[in-house]
Amino acid sequence: DRARAGLRRFAAAMDYAYAPPAHWAEQVTDDTVVCRCEEVTGGAVRRAVTELGAGDVRTVKLLTRAGMGWCQGRMCGTAVAGLAGCPETAARRPFARPVPLGVLARAGSADDEQ
């Protein structure tokens, strides 16, 4: 718990130190590549909102593929949300680890007994 709390404090400090400047989205041209994994430009994101009616980041992703590449939006998520004028969704994903099928099978059988 202590290590996780320290990492969260570090992440918050990095977010604060590298916050994007005011009006940054206005400086992104339509030719600027916003999502490097899928080669989506700022113009494509803006068109998804203005011409295709995307009202949230998920819809922008579905219409442009921005954030659907190798990084899964970890690099471009903030930029896509900012260009689309949408609030950014939570970037923090819960900690997870693989669960063996045997453990799941035992958990299912315990539920059946009750």
Coordinates of C-alpha atoms in Angstrom, one line a residue:
D1 CA 0.0 0.0 0.0
R2 CA 2.8 2.4 0.9
A3 CA 4.6 1.7 -2.4
R4 CA 1.4 2.3 -4.4
A5 CA 0.7 5.5 -2.5
G6 CA 4.2 6.7 -3.4
L7 CA 3.8 5.9 -7.0
R8 CA 0.4 7.7 -7.1
R9 CA 2.1 10.8 -5.5
F10 CA 4.8 10.6 -8.1
A11 CA 2.3 10.3 -11.0
A12 CA 0.4 13.4 -9.6
A13 CA 3.6 15.4 -9.4
M14 CA 4.4 14.4 -13.0
D15 CA 0.9 15.4 -14.1
Y16 CA 1.3 18.8 -12.4
A17 CA 4.8 19.4 -13.8
Y18 CA 3.9 18.5 -17.4
A19 CA 0.4 19.9 -17.6
P20 CA -0.3 21.1 -21.1
P21 CA -0.3 24.9 -21.6
A22 CA -3.6 26.9 -21.9
H23 CA -5.1 26.9 -25.4
W24 CA -2.8 24.1 -26.7
A25 CA -5.6 22.5 -28.8
E26 CA -5.8 25.7 -30.9
Q27 CA -2.1 25.2 -31.9
V28 CA -2.6 21.7 -33.2
T29 CA -3.1 21.8 -37.0
D30 CA -5.3 19.5 -39.0
D31 CA -2.1 17.8 -40.3
T32 CA -0.6 17.1 -36.9
V33 CA -0.5 13.4 -36.1
V34 CA -2.2 13.1 -32.7
C35 CA -2.3 9.3 -32.4
R36 CA 1.1 7.9 -33.6
C37 CA 0.0 4.2 -33.3
E38 CA -2.9 4.6 -35.7
E39 CA -1.6 7.8 -37.6
V40 CA -4.8 9.8 -36.7
T41 CA -4.5 13.5 -37.3
G42 CA -5.9 16.4 -35.4
G43 CA -8.2 17.1 -38.4
A44 CA -9.6 13.6 -38.3
V45 CA -10.5 14.0 -34.6
R46 CA -12.1 17.4 -35.2
R47 CA -14.1 16.0 -38.2
A48 CA -15.3 13.2 -36.0
V49 CA -16.8 15.8 -33.7
T50 CA -18.1 18.4 -36.1
E51 CA -19.1 16.3 -39.1
L52 CA -19.9 12.9 -37.6
G53 CA -21.4 14.0 -34.3
A54 CA -19.0 12.3 -31.8
G55 CA -19.9 13.6 -28.4
D56 CA -17.5 11.6 -26.3
V57 CA -14.0 10.2 -26.4
R58 CA -15.2 6.6 -27.0
T59 CA -17.1 7.6 -30.1
V60 CA -14.1 9.6 -31.4
K61 CA -12.1 6.4 -30.9
L62 CA -14.6 4.3 -32.8
L63 CA -14.8 6.8 -35.7
T64 CA -11.1 7.5 -36.0
R65 CA -9.3 4.6 -34.3
A66 CA -7.4 7.1 -32.2
G67 CA -6.2 5.4 -29.1
M68 CA -6.8 1.9 -30.4
G69 CA -3.2 1.1 -31.3
W70 CA -0.3 -0.4 -29.3
C71 CA -0.4 2.2 -26.5
Q72 CA -4.2 1.9 -26.1
G73 CA -4.5 5.7 -25.7
R74 CA -1.9 6.0 -23.0
M75 CA 0.1 8.5 -25.1
C76 CA -2.7 10.2 -27.1
G77 CA -5.7 10.0 -24.8
T78 CA -5.3 13.4 -23.3
A79 CA -4.8 15.0 -26.8
V80 CA -7.7 13.2 -28.3
A81 CA -10.0 14.3 -25.4
G82 CA -8.7 17.9 -25.6
L83 CA -9.2 18.2 -29.4
A84 CA -12.7 16.6 -29.2
G85 CA -13.6 19.0 -26.3
C86 CA -14.6 16.1 -24.2
P87 CA -13.6 15.4 -20.6
E88 CA -10.8 12.8 -20.4
T89 CA -11.9 9.5 -19.0
A90 CA -10.0 8.0 -16.0
A91 CA -6.5 7.1 -17.1
R92 CA -5.8 5.0 -14.0
R93 CA -6.7 1.4 -14.6
P94 CA -7.2 -1.0 -11.7
F95 CA -4.3 -3.2 -10.7
A96 CA -4.9 -6.7 -12.0
R97 CA -3.1 -10.0 -12.4
P98 CA -4.0 -13.2 -14.2
V99 CA -6.2 -15.6 -12.3
P100 CA -5.7 -19.3 -13.0
L101 CA -8.8 -21.1 -14.3
G102 CA -8.7 -23.6 -11.3
V103 CA -9.2 -20.7 -8.9
L104 CA -12.2 -19.5 -10.9
A105 CA -13.6 -23.0 -11.0
R106 CA -13.3 -23.4 -7.3
A107 CA -14.9 -19.9 -6.7
G108 CA -17.8 -21.0 -8.9
S109 CA -18.3 -24.2 -7.0
A110 CA -18.3 -22.4 -3.7
D111 CA -21.1 -20.2 -4.9
D112 CA -23.2 -23.2 -6.0
E113 CA -23.0 -24.7 -2.4
Q114 CA -24.5 -21.6 -0.8

